[in-house]
Coordinates of C-alpha atoms and ligand atoms in Angstrom, one line a residue:
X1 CA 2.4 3.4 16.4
X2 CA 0.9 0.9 13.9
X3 CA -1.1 2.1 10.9
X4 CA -2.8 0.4 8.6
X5 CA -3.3 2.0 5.0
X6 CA -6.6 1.2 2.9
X7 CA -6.7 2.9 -0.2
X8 CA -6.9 2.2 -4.0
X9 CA -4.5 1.2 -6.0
X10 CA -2.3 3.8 -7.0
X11 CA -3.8 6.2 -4.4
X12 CA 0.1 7.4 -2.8
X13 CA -0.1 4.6 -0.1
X14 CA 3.3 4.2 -0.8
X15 CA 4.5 8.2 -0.8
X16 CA 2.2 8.5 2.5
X17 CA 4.6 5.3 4.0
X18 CA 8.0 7.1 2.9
X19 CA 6.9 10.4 4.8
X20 CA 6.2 8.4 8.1
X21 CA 9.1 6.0 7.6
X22 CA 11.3 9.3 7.4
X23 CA 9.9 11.5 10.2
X24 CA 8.7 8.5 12.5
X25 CA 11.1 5.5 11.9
X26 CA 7.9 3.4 11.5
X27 CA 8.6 0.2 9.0
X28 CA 6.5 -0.1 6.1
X29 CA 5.5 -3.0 5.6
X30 CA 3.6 -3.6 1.9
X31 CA 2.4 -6.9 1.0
X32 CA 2.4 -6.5 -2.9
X33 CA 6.5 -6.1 -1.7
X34 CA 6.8 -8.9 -0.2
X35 CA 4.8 -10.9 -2.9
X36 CA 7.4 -9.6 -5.4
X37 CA 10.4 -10.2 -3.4
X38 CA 9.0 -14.1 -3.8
X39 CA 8.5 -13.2 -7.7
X40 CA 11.9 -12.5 -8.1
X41 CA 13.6 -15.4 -5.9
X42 CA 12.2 -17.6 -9.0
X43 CA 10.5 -20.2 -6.4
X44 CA 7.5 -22.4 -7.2
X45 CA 5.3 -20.3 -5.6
X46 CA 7.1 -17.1 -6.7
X47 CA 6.1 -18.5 -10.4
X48 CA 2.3 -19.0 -9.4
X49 CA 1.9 -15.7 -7.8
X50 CA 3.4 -14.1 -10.7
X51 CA 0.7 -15.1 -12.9
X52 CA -2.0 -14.1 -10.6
X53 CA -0.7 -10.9 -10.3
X54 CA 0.2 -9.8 -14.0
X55 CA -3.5 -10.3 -14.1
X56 CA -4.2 -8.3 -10.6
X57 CA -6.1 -11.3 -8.9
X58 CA -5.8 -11.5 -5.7
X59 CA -3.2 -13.7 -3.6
X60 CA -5.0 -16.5 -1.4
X61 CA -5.0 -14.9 2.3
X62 CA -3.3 -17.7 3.7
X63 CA -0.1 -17.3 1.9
X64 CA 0.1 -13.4 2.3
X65 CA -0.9 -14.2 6.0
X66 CA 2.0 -16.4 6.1
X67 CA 4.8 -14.1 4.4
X68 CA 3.5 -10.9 7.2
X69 CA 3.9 -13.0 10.1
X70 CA 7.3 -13.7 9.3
X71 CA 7.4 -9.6 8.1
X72 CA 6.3 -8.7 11.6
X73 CA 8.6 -11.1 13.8
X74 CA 11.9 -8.8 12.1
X75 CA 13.0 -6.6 14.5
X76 CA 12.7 -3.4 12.8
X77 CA 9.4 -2.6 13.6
X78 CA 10.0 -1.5 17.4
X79 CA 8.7 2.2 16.5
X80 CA 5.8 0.5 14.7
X81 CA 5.0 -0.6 11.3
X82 CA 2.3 0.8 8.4
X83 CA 0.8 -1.8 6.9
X84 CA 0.1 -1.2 3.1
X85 CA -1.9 -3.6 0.8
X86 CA -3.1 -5.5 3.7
X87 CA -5.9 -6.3 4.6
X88 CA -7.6 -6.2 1.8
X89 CA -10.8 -8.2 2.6
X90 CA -12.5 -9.0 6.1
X91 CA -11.4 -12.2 6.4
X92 CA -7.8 -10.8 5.8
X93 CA -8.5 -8.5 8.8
X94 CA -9.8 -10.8 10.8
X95 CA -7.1 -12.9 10.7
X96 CA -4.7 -10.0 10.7
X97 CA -6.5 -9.5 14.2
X98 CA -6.2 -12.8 15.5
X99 CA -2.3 -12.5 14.3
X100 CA -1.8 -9.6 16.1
X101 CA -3.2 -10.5 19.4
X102 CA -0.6 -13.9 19.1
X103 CA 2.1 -11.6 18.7
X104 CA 0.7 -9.3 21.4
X105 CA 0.6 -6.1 19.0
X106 CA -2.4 -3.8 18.1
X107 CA -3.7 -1.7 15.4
X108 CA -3.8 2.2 16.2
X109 CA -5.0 3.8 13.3
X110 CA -6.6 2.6 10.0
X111 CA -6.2 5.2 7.7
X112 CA -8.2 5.7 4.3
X113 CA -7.0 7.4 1.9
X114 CA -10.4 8.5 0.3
X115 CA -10.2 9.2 -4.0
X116 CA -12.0 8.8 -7.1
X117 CA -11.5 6.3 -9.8
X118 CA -10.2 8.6 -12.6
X119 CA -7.9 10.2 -10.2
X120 CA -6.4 6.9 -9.2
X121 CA -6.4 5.8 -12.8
X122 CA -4.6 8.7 -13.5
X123 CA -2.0 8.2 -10.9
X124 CA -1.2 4.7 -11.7
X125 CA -0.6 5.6 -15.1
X126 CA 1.6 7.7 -14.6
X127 CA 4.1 6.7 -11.6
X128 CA 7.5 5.6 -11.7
X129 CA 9.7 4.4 -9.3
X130 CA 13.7 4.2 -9.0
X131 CA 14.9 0.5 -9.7
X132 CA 17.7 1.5 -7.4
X133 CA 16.9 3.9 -4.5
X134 CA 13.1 3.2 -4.3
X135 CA 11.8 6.8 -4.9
X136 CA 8.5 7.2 -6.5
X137 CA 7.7 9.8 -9.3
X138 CA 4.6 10.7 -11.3
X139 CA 5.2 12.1 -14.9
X140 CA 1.7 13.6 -15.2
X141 CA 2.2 15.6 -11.6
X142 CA 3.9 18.5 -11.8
X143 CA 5.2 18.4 -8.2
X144 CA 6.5 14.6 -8.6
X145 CA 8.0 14.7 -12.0
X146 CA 11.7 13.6 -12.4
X147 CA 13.8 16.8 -13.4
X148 CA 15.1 15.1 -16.3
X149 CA 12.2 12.8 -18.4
X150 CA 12.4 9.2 -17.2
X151 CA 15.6 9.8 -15.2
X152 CA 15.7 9.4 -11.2
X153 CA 16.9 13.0 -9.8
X154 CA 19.1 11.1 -7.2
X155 CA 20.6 8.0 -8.9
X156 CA 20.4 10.0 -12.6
X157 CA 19.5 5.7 -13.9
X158 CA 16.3 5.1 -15.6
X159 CA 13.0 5.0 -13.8
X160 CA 11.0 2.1 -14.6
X161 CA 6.9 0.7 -14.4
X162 CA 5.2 -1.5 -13.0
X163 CA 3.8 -3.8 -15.4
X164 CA 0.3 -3.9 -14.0
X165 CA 0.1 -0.4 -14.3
X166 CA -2.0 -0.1 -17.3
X167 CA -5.4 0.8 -18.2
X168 CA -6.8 -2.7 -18.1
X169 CA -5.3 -4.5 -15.1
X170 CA -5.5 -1.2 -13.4
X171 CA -9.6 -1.4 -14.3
X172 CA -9.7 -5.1 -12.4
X173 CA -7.2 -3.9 -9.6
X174 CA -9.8 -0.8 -8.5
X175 CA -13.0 -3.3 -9.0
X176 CA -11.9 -5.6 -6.8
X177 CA -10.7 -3.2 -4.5
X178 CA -14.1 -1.5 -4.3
X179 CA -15.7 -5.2 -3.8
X180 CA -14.0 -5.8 -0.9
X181 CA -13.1 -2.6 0.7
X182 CA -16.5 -1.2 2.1
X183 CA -16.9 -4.6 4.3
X184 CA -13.6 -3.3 5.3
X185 CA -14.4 0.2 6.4
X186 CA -17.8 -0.8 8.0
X187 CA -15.4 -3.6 10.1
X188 CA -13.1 -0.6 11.3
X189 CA -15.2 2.0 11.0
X190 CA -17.6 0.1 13.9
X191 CA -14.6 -1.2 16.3
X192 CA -13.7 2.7 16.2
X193 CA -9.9 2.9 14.2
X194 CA -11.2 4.3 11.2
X195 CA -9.9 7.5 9.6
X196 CA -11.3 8.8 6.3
X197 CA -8.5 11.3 5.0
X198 CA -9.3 13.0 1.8
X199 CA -6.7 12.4 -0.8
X200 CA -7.7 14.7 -3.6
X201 CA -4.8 17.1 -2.9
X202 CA -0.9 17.1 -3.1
X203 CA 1.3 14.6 -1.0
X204 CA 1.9 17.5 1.3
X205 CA -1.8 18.3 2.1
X206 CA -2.2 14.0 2.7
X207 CA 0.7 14.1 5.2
X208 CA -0.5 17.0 7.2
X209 CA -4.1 15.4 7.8
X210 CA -2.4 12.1 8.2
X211 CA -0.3 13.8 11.4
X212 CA -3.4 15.8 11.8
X213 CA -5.1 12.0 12.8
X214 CA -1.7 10.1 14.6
X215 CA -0.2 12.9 17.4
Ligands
AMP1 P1 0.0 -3.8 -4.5 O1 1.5 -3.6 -4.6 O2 -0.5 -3.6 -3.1 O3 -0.8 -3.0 -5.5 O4 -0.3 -5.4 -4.9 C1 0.1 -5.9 -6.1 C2 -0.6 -7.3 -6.3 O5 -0.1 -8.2 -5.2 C3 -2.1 -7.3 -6.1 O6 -2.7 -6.9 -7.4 C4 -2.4 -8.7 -5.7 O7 -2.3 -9.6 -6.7 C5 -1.2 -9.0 -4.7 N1 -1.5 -8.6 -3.3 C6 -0.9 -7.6 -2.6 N2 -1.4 -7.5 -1.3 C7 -2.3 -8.5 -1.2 C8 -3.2 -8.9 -0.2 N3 -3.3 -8.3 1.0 N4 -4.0 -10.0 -0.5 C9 -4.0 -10.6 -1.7 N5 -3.2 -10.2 -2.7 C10 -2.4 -9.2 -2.5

């Protein structure tokens, strides 16, 4: 079963991922990931993308083409993979298709996580995640707040930020999302994968019309 995710920023994507992960033994596969993992290995490019990003430009495809193909040949993803952050334009998906078809895989479902603005801007500015374990908390949701403030419930370490999660590169991260996105959804939306899921409720109620979509 492979998924793609399209969403906004700060929409859950990566909640949505952990639930399938856990109950399907998918691989998620998130391309703002990967582009951090080069970040933090301190390479040339690592230093350039780290710019663009602290600003929440957008990557040029070719190099986050380049770091999912390698993704995509690990051999984890035998139970399928979610794809989350990618594509993000149509010439991303188009050469996300012609990727695919080398490596003789295919898209089942694109999923969209459908949600407003303020919501979203609300979300981002309130999640957390676990430096150590991963896990993802929101301190302005009562359902995904850490027992103890700022404190991971498993680990009992701090929880940190992300440092483009504030109001302003938050603002530039939903624009150009909405820019490029609706070419998107017409594109998958026409070849017949496209699943609008709305995404106003709790995780829970996204997970059941996700499964509601995939079995
Ligand atoms: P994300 O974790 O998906 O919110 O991505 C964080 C940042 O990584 C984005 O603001 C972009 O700068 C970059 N990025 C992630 N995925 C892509 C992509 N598919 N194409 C271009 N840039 C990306």
């Amino acid at each position: 079963m492979n998924i793609i995710f399209v969403a906004p920023p700060a929409a859950g994507k990566g909640t949505q991922s952990a639930l399938l992960v856990e109950k399907y033994g998918v691989a998620h596969i998130s391309t703002g990931d990967l582009l951090r993992a080069e970040v933090n290995k301190g390479s040339e490019l690592g230093k350039s993308l780290q710019e663009k990003m602290s600003t929440g430009e957008l990557i040029a495809d070719d190099i986050v083409i380049d770091l999912l193909k390698n993704r995509l040949m690990e051999n984890d993803i035998k139970k399928g993979f979610i794809l989350d952050g990618f594509p993000r334009n149509l010439n991303q998906a188009h050469m996300l298709d012609e990727m695919l078809e080398e490596l003789n895989m295919k898209i089942d479902h694109v999923l969209y996580l459908d949600m407003d603005k303020e919501l979203a801007m609300h979300r981002a500015l309130g999640r957390m995640t676990c430096p150590n374990c991963g896990k993802g908390y929101n301190k302005y949701e009562e359902i995904m707040k850490p027992k103890v403030d700022g404190k991971c419930d498993d680990c009992q370490i701090d929880l940190e930020s992300r440092s483009d999660d504030n109001e302003e590169t938050f603002n530039t991260r939903f624009d150009t999302y909405l820019d490029n996105t609706q070419p998107l959804l017409d594109y998958y939306k026409e070849i017949e994968l496209l699943n609008v899921i709305d995404n106003s409720g709790t995780p829970e109620d996204t997970f059941k019309k996700i499964e509601e979509v995939i079995i």
